[in-house]
Amino acid sequence: MVATAGNPWGLFLGYLIFGVTGSRASRAGGQIINGEDCSPHSQPWQAALFLDNEFFCAGVLVHPQWVLSAAHCFQDSYTVGLGLHSLEARQEPGSRVVEATLSIQHPEYNKPFLANDLMLIRLDELVSESDTIRNISVASLCPSAGDSCLVSGWGLLVDGRLPTVLQCANVSVVAEEECTELYDAVYHPSMLCAGGGQDRKDSCNGDSGGPLICNGSLQGLVSFGQAQCGQVGVPGVYTNLCKFTDWIEKTIQAS
């Protein structure tokens, strides 16, 4: 059962139940679980994607005119919020709301199923850097098991409530062998796993397309996970952006 972003889907694969994390309504991979309020504007590259004034996915500013997000969040057009700490205050000081009418999914998205889950969204205007809005570079080196990373988002909390402000959680990169074994039915080299620790910190529903920051660079995007977030020994799955630096650069230059 597949649906557009904003309408989460679940799928039974072997003994695993997955969900993509695009909507705020139920897990499709992405609420921040057991995190804490981010320091205001500590993640100035964080973007919020709105459709008909409803938040449905996150993104990351990687260029003054381009936002990266998960391909499963694709829409014909977007309203993109930048420099936000609270989604309740769309006009908070230092924030910008920009329209976007062009987005480009990776040509191999969903080939095979769930793989290559990224897209570029071109903003209709250039955005100037400020204290609250800044782009971040994409990691050129792939992560190592045990690397500590930060995931952030406005997805549902562990108690099912929506957060009032951006949430942050530290998660560790999981060895590729463990990720492959756990997600055997769908694992692809375009993915990386992080989280699953005893602290139960995790991304979850509503965090799709949001950033996984490792060693000061954008290492991943929230993609999917098991239907129940924050389980010990069950990491979330992220798009492994070190595999896509050439495509990102060439797509931006060509457009």
PDB file of C-alpha atoms in Angstrom:
ATOM      1  CA  MET A   1       0.000   0.000   0.000  1.00  0.00           C
ATOM      2  CA  VAL A   2       1.676   3.202  -1.156  1.00  0.00           C
ATOM      3  CA  ALA A   3       0.549   6.767  -0.696  1.00  0.00           C
ATOM      4  CA  THR A   4       1.890  10.240  -1.299  1.00  0.00           C
ATOM      5  CA  ALA A   5       3.829  12.127   1.347  1.00  0.00           C
ATOM      6  CA  GLY A   6       1.443  13.352   3.981  1.00  0.00           C
ATOM      7  CA  ASN A   7      -0.469  10.080   3.789  1.00  0.00           C
ATOM      8  CA  PRO A   8       1.769   7.609   5.593  1.00  0.00           C
ATOM      9  CA  TRP A   9       1.825   4.046   4.487  1.00  0.00           C
ATOM     10  CA  GLY A  10       2.708   0.831   6.208  1.00  0.00           C
ATOM     11  CA  LEU A  11       3.939  -2.312   4.563  1.00  0.00           C
ATOM     12  CA  PHE A  12       4.438  -5.815   5.877  1.00  0.00           C
ATOM     13  CA  LEU A  13       7.782  -7.219   4.748  1.00  0.00           C
ATOM     14  CA  GLY A  14       8.705 -10.576   6.241  1.00  0.00           C
ATOM     15  CA  TYR A  15       8.519 -10.009   9.999  1.00  0.00           C
ATOM     16  CA  LEU A  16       9.066  -6.247   9.802  1.00  0.00           C
ATOM     17  CA  ILE A  17       6.489  -3.502   9.601  1.00  0.00           C
ATOM     18  CA  PHE A  18       7.839  -0.332   8.028  1.00  0.00           C
ATOM     19  CA  GLY A  19       6.475   3.135   7.601  1.00  0.00           C
ATOM     20  CA  VAL A  20       7.754   6.058   5.595  1.00  0.00           C
ATOM     21  CA  THR A  21       7.964   9.174   7.703  1.00  0.00           C
ATOM     22  CA  GLY A  22       6.285  11.799   5.599  1.00  0.00           C
ATOM     23  CA  SER A  23       3.134  12.663   7.524  1.00  0.00           C
ATOM     24  CA  ARG A  24       2.562  13.939  11.026  1.00  0.00           C
ATOM     25  CA  ALA A  25      -0.409  11.683  11.544  1.00  0.00           C
ATOM     26  CA  SER A  26       1.196   8.292  12.153  1.00  0.00           C
ATOM     27  CA  ARG A  27       4.605   6.704  11.901  1.00  0.00           C
ATOM     28  CA  ALA A  28       5.952   6.418   8.513  1.00  0.00           C
ATOM     29  CA  GLY A  29       9.459   6.433   9.891  1.00  0.00           C
ATOM     30  CA  GLY A  30       9.943   9.883  11.445  1.00  0.00           C
ATOM     31  CA  GLN A  31       9.042  11.535  14.862  1.00  0.00           C
ATOM     32  CA  ILE A  32      11.925  12.567  17.050  1.00  0.00           C
ATOM     33  CA  ILE A  33      11.702  10.121  19.951  1.00  0.00           C
ATOM     34  CA  ASN A  34      13.269  10.830  23.351  1.00  0.00           C
ATOM     35  CA  GLY A  35      15.010  13.942  22.090  1.00  0.00           C
ATOM     36  CA  GLU A  36      14.932  17.440  23.547  1.00  0.00           C
ATOM     37  CA  ASP A  37      14.240  20.980  22.411  1.00  0.00           C
ATOM     38  CA  CYS A  38      16.976  22.135  20.044  1.00  0.00           C
ATOM     39  CA  SER A  39      18.722  25.332  21.054  1.00  0.00           C
ATOM     40  CA  PRO A  40      16.890  27.999  19.026  1.00  0.00           C
ATOM     41  CA  HIS A  41      18.329  28.291  15.514  1.00  0.00           C
ATOM     42  CA  SER A  42      21.165  25.853  16.252  1.00  0.00           C
ATOM     43  CA  GLN A  43      20.142  24.015  13.055  1.00  0.00           C
ATOM     44  CA  PRO A  44      19.922  26.988  10.648  1.00  0.00           C
ATOM     45  CA  TRP A  45      19.818  24.683   7.603  1.00  0.00           C
ATOM     46  CA  GLN A  46      16.585  23.005   8.770  1.00  0.00           C
ATOM     47  CA  ALA A  47      13.649  23.552   6.407  1.00  0.00           C
ATOM     48  CA  ALA A  48       9.941  22.862   6.881  1.00  0.00           C
ATOM     49  CA  LEU A  49       7.813  21.871   3.884  1.00  0.00           C
ATOM     50  CA  PHE A  50       4.167  22.958   3.835  1.00  0.00           C
ATOM     51  CA  LEU A  51       1.336  21.993   1.521  1.00  0.00           C
ATOM     52  CA  ASP A  52      -1.888  24.004   1.807  1.00  0.00           C
ATOM     53  CA  ASN A  53      -0.526  25.499   5.041  1.00  0.00           C
ATOM     54  CA  GLU A  54      -0.016  22.038   6.554  1.00  0.00           C
ATOM     55  CA  PHE A  55       3.452  20.872   7.561  1.00  0.00           C
ATOM     56  CA  PHE A  56       4.180  17.459   6.041  1.00  0.00           C
ATOM     57  CA  CYS A  57       7.949  16.936   5.647  1.00  0.00           C
ATOM     58  CA  ALA A  58      11.307  18.458   6.461  1.00  0.00           C
ATOM     59  CA  GLY A  59      14.243  19.423   4.289  1.00  0.00           C
ATOM     60  CA  VAL A  60      17.766  20.803   4.432  1.00  0.00           C
ATOM     61  CA  LEU A  61      19.136  23.966   2.832  1.00  0.00           C
ATOM     62  CA  VAL A  62      22.269  22.932   0.904  1.00  0.00           C
ATOM     63  CA  HIS A  63      22.603  25.959  -1.419  1.00  0.00           C
ATOM     64  CA  PRO A  64      21.154  29.504  -1.373  1.00  0.00           C
ATOM     65  CA  GLN A  65      18.420  28.301  -3.747  1.00  0.00           C
ATOM     66  CA  TRP A  66      18.177  24.537  -3.155  1.00  0.00           C
ATOM     67  CA  VAL A  67      16.727  22.305  -0.436  1.00  0.00           C
ATOM     68  CA  LEU A  68      17.337  18.553  -0.159  1.00  0.00           C
ATOM     69  CA  SER A  69      14.520  16.327   1.046  1.00  0.00           C
ATOM     70  CA  ALA A  70      13.312  12.745   0.804  1.00  0.00           C
ATOM     71  CA  ALA A  71      11.973  11.771  -2.627  1.00  0.00           C
ATOM     72  CA  HIS A  72       8.873  10.261  -1.026  1.00  0.00           C
ATOM     73  CA  CYS A  73       7.907  13.804   0.051  1.00  0.00           C
ATOM     74  CA  PHE A  74       7.487  14.869  -3.602  1.00  0.00           C
ATOM     75  CA  GLN A  75       4.747  17.363  -4.467  1.00  0.00           C
ATOM     76  CA  ASP A  76       4.102  19.631  -7.454  1.00  0.00           C
ATOM     77  CA  SER A  77       4.858  22.725  -5.379  1.00  0.00           C
ATOM     78  CA  TYR A  78       5.848  23.635  -1.832  1.00  0.00           C
ATOM     79  CA  THR A  79       5.882  26.433   0.661  1.00  0.00           C
ATOM     80  CA  VAL A  80       9.264  26.231   2.391  1.00  0.00           C
ATOM     81  CA  GLY A  81       9.844  27.674   5.856  1.00  0.00           C
ATOM     82  CA  LEU A  82      13.427  28.574   6.772  1.00  0.00           C
ATOM     83  CA  GLY A  83      14.874  29.902  10.009  1.00  0.00           C
ATOM     84  CA  LEU A  84      11.999  28.475  12.057  1.00  0.00           C
ATOM     85  CA  HIS A  85      12.198  27.192  15.610  1.00  0.00           C
ATOM     86  CA  SER A  86       8.457  26.849  16.193  1.00  0.00           C
ATOM     87  CA  LEU A  87       6.021  25.864  13.460  1.00  0.00           C
ATOM     88  CA  GLU A  88       3.341  27.825  15.277  1.00  0.00           C
ATOM     89  CA  ALA A  89       5.119  31.093  14.498  1.00  0.00           C
ATOM     90  CA  ARG A  90       5.587  31.095  10.738  1.00  0.00           C
ATOM     91  CA  GLN A  91       6.628  34.760  10.906  1.00  0.00           C
ATOM     92  CA  GLU A  92       9.023  34.511  13.838  1.00  0.00           C
ATOM     93  CA  PRO A  93      11.977  36.943  13.678  1.00  0.00           C
ATOM     94  CA  GLY A  94      14.703  35.792  11.283  1.00  0.00           C
ATOM     95  CA  SER A  95      12.469  33.357   9.410  1.00  0.00           C
ATOM     96  CA  ARG A  96      11.596  33.265   5.712  1.00  0.00           C
ATOM     97  CA  VAL A  97       8.760  31.629   3.814  1.00  0.00           C
ATOM     98  CA  VAL A  98       9.645  30.899   0.180  1.00  0.00           C
ATOM     99  CA  GLU A  99       7.648  29.248  -2.572  1.00  0.00           C
ATOM    100  CA  ALA A 100       9.111  26.407  -4.654  1.00  0.00           C
ATOM    101  CA  THR A 101       7.677  25.098  -7.913  1.00  0.00           C
ATOM    102  CA  LEU A 102      10.444  22.801  -9.168  1.00  0.00           C
ATOM    103  CA  SER A 103      11.623  19.585  -7.547  1.00  0.00           C
ATOM    104  CA  ILE A 104      13.746  16.801  -9.000  1.00  0.00           C
ATOM    105  CA  GLN A 105      13.598  13.284  -7.596  1.00  0.00           C
ATOM    106  CA  HIS A 106      16.668  11.089  -7.963  1.00  0.00           C
ATOM    107  CA  PRO A 107      16.194   9.169 -11.235  1.00  0.00           C
ATOM    108  CA  GLU A 108      16.667   5.842  -9.441  1.00  0.00           C
ATOM    109  CA  TYR A 109      14.288   6.579  -6.575  1.00  0.00           C
ATOM    110  CA  ASN A 110      12.343   3.440  -5.641  1.00  0.00           C
ATOM    111  CA  LYS A 111      14.548   1.312  -7.932  1.00  0.00           C
ATOM    112  CA  PRO A 112      14.673  -1.017  -6.064  1.00  0.00           C
ATOM    113  CA  PHE A 113      11.884  -0.355  -3.576  1.00  0.00           C
ATOM    114  CA  LEU A 114      12.635   2.481  -1.086  1.00  0.00           C
ATOM    115  CA  ALA A 115      16.147   3.030  -2.493  1.00  0.00           C
ATOM    116  CA  ASN A 116      17.719   6.373  -3.491  1.00  0.00           C
ATOM    117  CA  ASP A 117      15.223   8.353  -1.423  1.00  0.00           C
ATOM    118  CA  LEU A 118      16.242  11.949  -2.137  1.00  0.00           C
ATOM    119  CA  MET A 119      15.185  14.924  -4.196  1.00  0.00           C
ATOM    120  CA  LEU A 120      16.251  18.512  -4.762  1.00  0.00           C
ATOM    121  CA  ILE A 121      13.773  21.374  -4.444  1.00  0.00           C
ATOM    122  CA  ARG A 122      14.617  24.681  -6.140  1.00  0.00           C
ATOM    123  CA  LEU A 123      13.382  27.736  -4.299  1.00  0.00           C
ATOM    124  CA  ASP A 124      11.763  30.415  -6.445  1.00  0.00           C
ATOM    125  CA  GLU A 125      14.255  32.951  -5.088  1.00  0.00           C
ATOM    126  CA  LEU A 126      17.739  33.039  -3.624  1.00  0.00           C
ATOM    127  CA  VAL A 127      17.953  33.134   0.168  1.00  0.00           C
ATOM    128  CA  SER A 128      20.545  35.264   1.909  1.00  0.00           C
ATOM    129  CA  GLU A 129      22.561  33.759   4.741  1.00  0.00           C
ATOM    130  CA  SER A 130      21.837  35.096   8.217  1.00  0.00           C
ATOM    131  CA  ASP A 131      22.142  34.175  11.886  1.00  0.00           C
ATOM    132  CA  THR A 132      19.043  31.973  11.543  1.00  0.00           C
ATOM    133  CA  ILE A 133      19.344  30.688   7.949  1.00  0.00           C
ATOM    134  CA  ARG A 134      22.449  28.975   6.590  1.00  0.00           C
ATOM    135  CA  ASN A 135      23.129  26.179   4.149  1.00  0.00           C
ATOM    136  CA  ILE A 136      25.241  23.144   5.040  1.00  0.00           C
ATOM    137  CA  SER A 137      27.614  21.091   2.937  1.00  0.00           C
ATOM    138  CA  VAL A 138      26.861  17.479   2.045  1.00  0.00           C
ATOM    139  CA  ALA A 139      29.330  14.942   3.441  1.00  0.00           C
ATOM    140  CA  SER A 140      31.757  13.643   0.844  1.00  0.00           C
ATOM    141  CA  LEU A 141      32.995  10.844   3.112  1.00  0.00           C
ATOM    142  CA  CYS A 142      30.720   7.992   4.142  1.00  0.00           C
ATOM    143  CA  PRO A 143      30.164   7.495   7.883  1.00  0.00           C
ATOM    144  CA  SER A 144      31.763   4.898  10.124  1.00  0.00           C
ATOM    145  CA  ALA A 145      29.947   2.686  12.602  1.00  0.00           C
ATOM    146  CA  GLY A 146      29.751   4.418  15.956  1.00  0.00           C
ATOM    147  CA  ASP A 147      29.882   7.956  14.591  1.00  0.00           C
ATOM    148  CA  SER A 148      27.727  10.255  16.724  1.00  0.00           C
ATOM    149  CA  CYS A 149      25.196  12.256  14.733  1.00  0.00           C
ATOM    150  CA  LEU A 150      22.343  14.671  15.364  1.00  0.00           C
ATOM    151  CA  VAL A 151      18.868  14.274  13.868  1.00  0.00           C
ATOM    152  CA  SER A 152      16.291  17.047  14.138  1.00  0.00           C
ATOM    153  CA  GLY A 153      12.642  17.547  13.249  1.00  0.00           C
ATOM    154  CA  TRP A 154       9.103  18.568  14.187  1.00  0.00           C
ATOM    155  CA  GLY A 155       7.644  15.066  13.989  1.00  0.00           C
ATOM    156  CA  LEU A 156       5.425  13.459  16.617  1.00  0.00           C
ATOM    157  CA  LEU A 157       6.783  12.885  20.108  1.00  0.00           C
ATOM    158  CA  VAL A 158       6.845   9.553  21.897  1.00  0.00           C
ATOM    159  CA  ASP A 159       3.513  10.352  23.594  1.00  0.00           C
ATOM    160  CA  GLY A 160       1.884  11.143  20.242  1.00  0.00           C
ATOM    161  CA  ARG A 161       1.812  14.907  20.776  1.00  0.00           C
ATOM    162  CA  LEU A 162       3.295  17.432  18.377  1.00  0.00           C
ATOM    163  CA  PRO A 163       6.283  19.394  19.666  1.00  0.00           C
ATOM    164  CA  THR A 164       6.016  23.145  20.072  1.00  0.00           C
ATOM    165  CA  VAL A 165       9.595  23.674  18.863  1.00  0.00           C
ATOM    166  CA  LEU A 166      12.232  21.837  16.822  1.00  0.00           C
ATOM    167  CA  GLN A 167      13.471  18.639  18.482  1.00  0.00           C
ATOM    168  CA  CYS A 168      17.041  17.283  18.460  1.00  0.00           C
ATOM    169  CA  ALA A 169      18.405  13.826  19.319  1.00  0.00           C
ATOM    170  CA  ASN A 170      21.859  12.270  19.200  1.00  0.00           C
ATOM    171  CA  VAL A 171      22.040   8.881  17.477  1.00  0.00           C
ATOM    172  CA  SER A 172      24.964   6.667  16.508  1.00  0.00           C
ATOM    173  CA  VAL A 173      25.646   5.185  13.083  1.00  0.00           C
ATOM    174  CA  VAL A 174      25.077   1.425  12.974  1.00  0.00           C
ATOM    175  CA  ALA A 175      27.444  -0.966  11.160  1.00  0.00           C
ATOM    176  CA  GLU A 176      26.368  -1.689   7.587  1.00  0.00           C
ATOM    177  CA  GLU A 177      26.315  -5.448   8.281  1.00  0.00           C
ATOM    178  CA  GLU A 178      23.814  -4.958  11.110  1.00  0.00           C
ATOM    179  CA  CYS A 179      21.688  -2.617   8.979  1.00  0.00           C
ATOM    180  CA  THR A 180      21.740  -5.121   6.101  1.00  0.00           C
ATOM    181  CA  GLU A 181      20.699  -7.990   8.356  1.00  0.00           C
ATOM    182  CA  LEU A 182      17.879  -6.096  10.058  1.00  0.00           C
ATOM    183  CA  TYR A 183      16.399  -4.605   6.881  1.00  0.00           C
ATOM    184  CA  ASP A 184      17.360  -7.496   4.632  1.00  0.00           C
ATOM    185  CA  ALA A 185      14.184  -7.383   2.539  1.00  0.00           C
ATOM    186  CA  VAL A 186      14.730  -3.781   1.422  1.00  0.00           C
ATOM    187  CA  TYR A 187      18.311  -2.820   2.302  1.00  0.00           C
ATOM    188  CA  HIS A 188      20.206  -0.982  -0.440  1.00  0.00           C
ATOM    189  CA  PRO A 189      23.665   0.694  -0.405  1.00  0.00           C
ATOM    190  CA  SER A 190      21.920   4.065  -0.738  1.00  0.00           C
ATOM    191  CA  MET A 191      20.815   3.655   2.900  1.00  0.00           C
ATOM    192  CA  LEU A 192      22.460   3.955   6.288  1.00  0.00           C
ATOM    193  CA  CYS A 193      21.142   3.053   9.732  1.00  0.00           C
ATOM    194  CA  ALA A 194      21.453   5.107  12.898  1.00  0.00           C
ATOM    195  CA  GLY A 195      19.926   4.868  16.359  1.00  0.00           C
ATOM    196  CA  GLY A 196      18.512   1.797  18.087  1.00  0.00           C
ATOM    197  CA  GLY A 197      20.435   2.458  21.279  1.00  0.00           C
ATOM    198  CA  GLN A 198      19.362   1.811  24.867  1.00  0.00           C
ATOM    199  CA  ASP A 199      18.261   5.454  25.137  1.00  0.00           C
ATOM    200  CA  ARG A 200      15.599   4.746  22.481  1.00  0.00           C
ATOM    201  CA  LYS A 201      16.382   7.968  20.621  1.00  0.00           C
ATOM    202  CA  ASP A 202      15.046   7.851  17.087  1.00  0.00           C
ATOM    203  CA  SER A 203      13.506   9.784  14.244  1.00  0.00           C
ATOM    204  CA  CYS A 204       9.858   9.034  13.511  1.00  0.00           C
ATOM    205  CA  ASN A 205       6.740  10.228  11.709  1.00  0.00           C
ATOM    206  CA  GLY A 206       6.876  13.766  10.365  1.00  0.00           C
ATOM    207  CA  ASP A 207      10.680  13.942  10.263  1.00  0.00           C
ATOM    208  CA  SER A 208      11.044  12.662   6.681  1.00  0.00           C
ATOM    209  CA  GLY A 209      13.598  14.543   4.634  1.00  0.00           C
ATOM    210  CA  GLY A 210      15.154  16.101   7.723  1.00  0.00           C
ATOM    211  CA  PRO A 211      18.896  16.226   8.417  1.00  0.00           C
ATOM    212  CA  LEU A 212      21.257  13.717   9.990  1.00  0.00           C
ATOM    213  CA  ILE A 213      24.352  15.772  10.810  1.00  0.00           C
ATOM    214  CA  CYS A 214      27.617  13.907  11.438  1.00  0.00           C
ATOM    215  CA  ASN A 215      31.012  15.516  11.979  1.00  0.00           C
ATOM    216  CA  GLY A 216      29.689  18.910  10.932  1.00  0.00           C
ATOM    217  CA  SER A 217      28.303  17.803   7.556  1.00  0.00           C
ATOM    218  CA  LEU A 218      24.957  16.630   6.201  1.00  0.00           C
ATOM    219  CA  GLN A 219      25.350  12.850   6.192  1.00  0.00           C
ATOM    220  CA  GLY A 220      21.787  11.641   5.770  1.00  0.00           C
ATOM    221  CA  LEU A 221      18.092  12.375   5.327  1.00  0.00           C
ATOM    222  CA  VAL A 222      15.349  10.728   7.394  1.00  0.00           C
ATOM    223  CA  SER A 223      13.830   8.041   5.145  1.00  0.00           C
ATOM    224  CA  PHE A 224      11.943   5.197   6.882  1.00  0.00           C
ATOM    225  CA  GLY A 225      11.903   2.766   9.774  1.00  0.00           C
ATOM    226  CA  GLN A 226       9.798   0.260  11.635  1.00  0.00           C
ATOM    227  CA  ALA A 227       6.220   1.193  12.429  1.00  0.00           C
ATOM    228  CA  GLN A 228       6.998   1.556  16.141  1.00  0.00           C
ATOM    229  CA  CYS A 229       9.633   4.214  16.719  1.00  0.00           C
ATOM    230  CA  GLY A 230      12.305   4.200  19.397  1.00  0.00           C
ATOM    231  CA  GLN A 231      12.836   0.456  19.867  1.00  0.00           C
ATOM    232  CA  VAL A 232      16.091  -0.787  21.380  1.00  0.00           C
ATOM    233  CA  GLY A 233      18.121  -2.571  18.706  1.00  0.00           C
ATOM    234  CA  VAL A 234      16.029  -1.168  15.858  1.00  0.00           C
ATOM    235  CA  PRO A 235      17.717   1.793  14.153  1.00  0.00           C
ATOM    236  CA  GLY A 236      16.064   4.161  11.718  1.00  0.00           C
ATOM    237  CA  VAL A 237      17.016   4.282   8.032  1.00  0.00           C
ATOM    238  CA  TYR A 238      18.474   7.361   6.369  1.00  0.00           C
ATOM    239  CA  THR A 239      19.475   8.187   2.806  1.00  0.00           C
ATOM    240  CA  ASN A 240      23.283   7.902   2.709  1.00  0.00           C
ATOM    241  CA  LEU A 241      24.156  11.194   1.023  1.00  0.00           C
ATOM    242  CA  CYS A 242      27.881  10.514   0.548  1.00  0.00           C
ATOM    243  CA  LYS A 243      26.775   8.289  -2.355  1.00  0.00           C
ATOM    244  CA  PHE A 244      25.040  11.194  -4.103  1.00  0.00           C
ATOM    245  CA  THR A 245      27.429  14.152  -4.009  1.00  0.00           C
ATOM    246  CA  ASP A 246      28.015  14.074  -7.790  1.00  0.00           C
ATOM    247  CA  TRP A 247      24.291  13.889  -8.601  1.00  0.00           C
ATOM    248  CA  ILE A 248      23.489  16.734  -6.202  1.00  0.00           C
ATOM    249  CA  GLU A 249      26.219  18.969  -7.602  1.00  0.00           C
ATOM    250  CA  LYS A 250      25.419  18.235 -11.260  1.00  0.00           C
ATOM    251  CA  THR A 251      21.667  18.671 -10.774  1.00  0.00           C
ATOM    252  CA  ILE A 252      22.120  22.072  -9.140  1.00  0.00           C
ATOM    253  CA  GLN A 253      24.526  23.211 -11.870  1.00  0.00           C
ATOM    254  CA  ALA A 254      22.258  21.998 -14.676  1.00  0.00           C
ATOM    255  CA  SER A 255      19.131  23.665 -13.347  1.00  0.00           C
TER     256      SER A 255
END
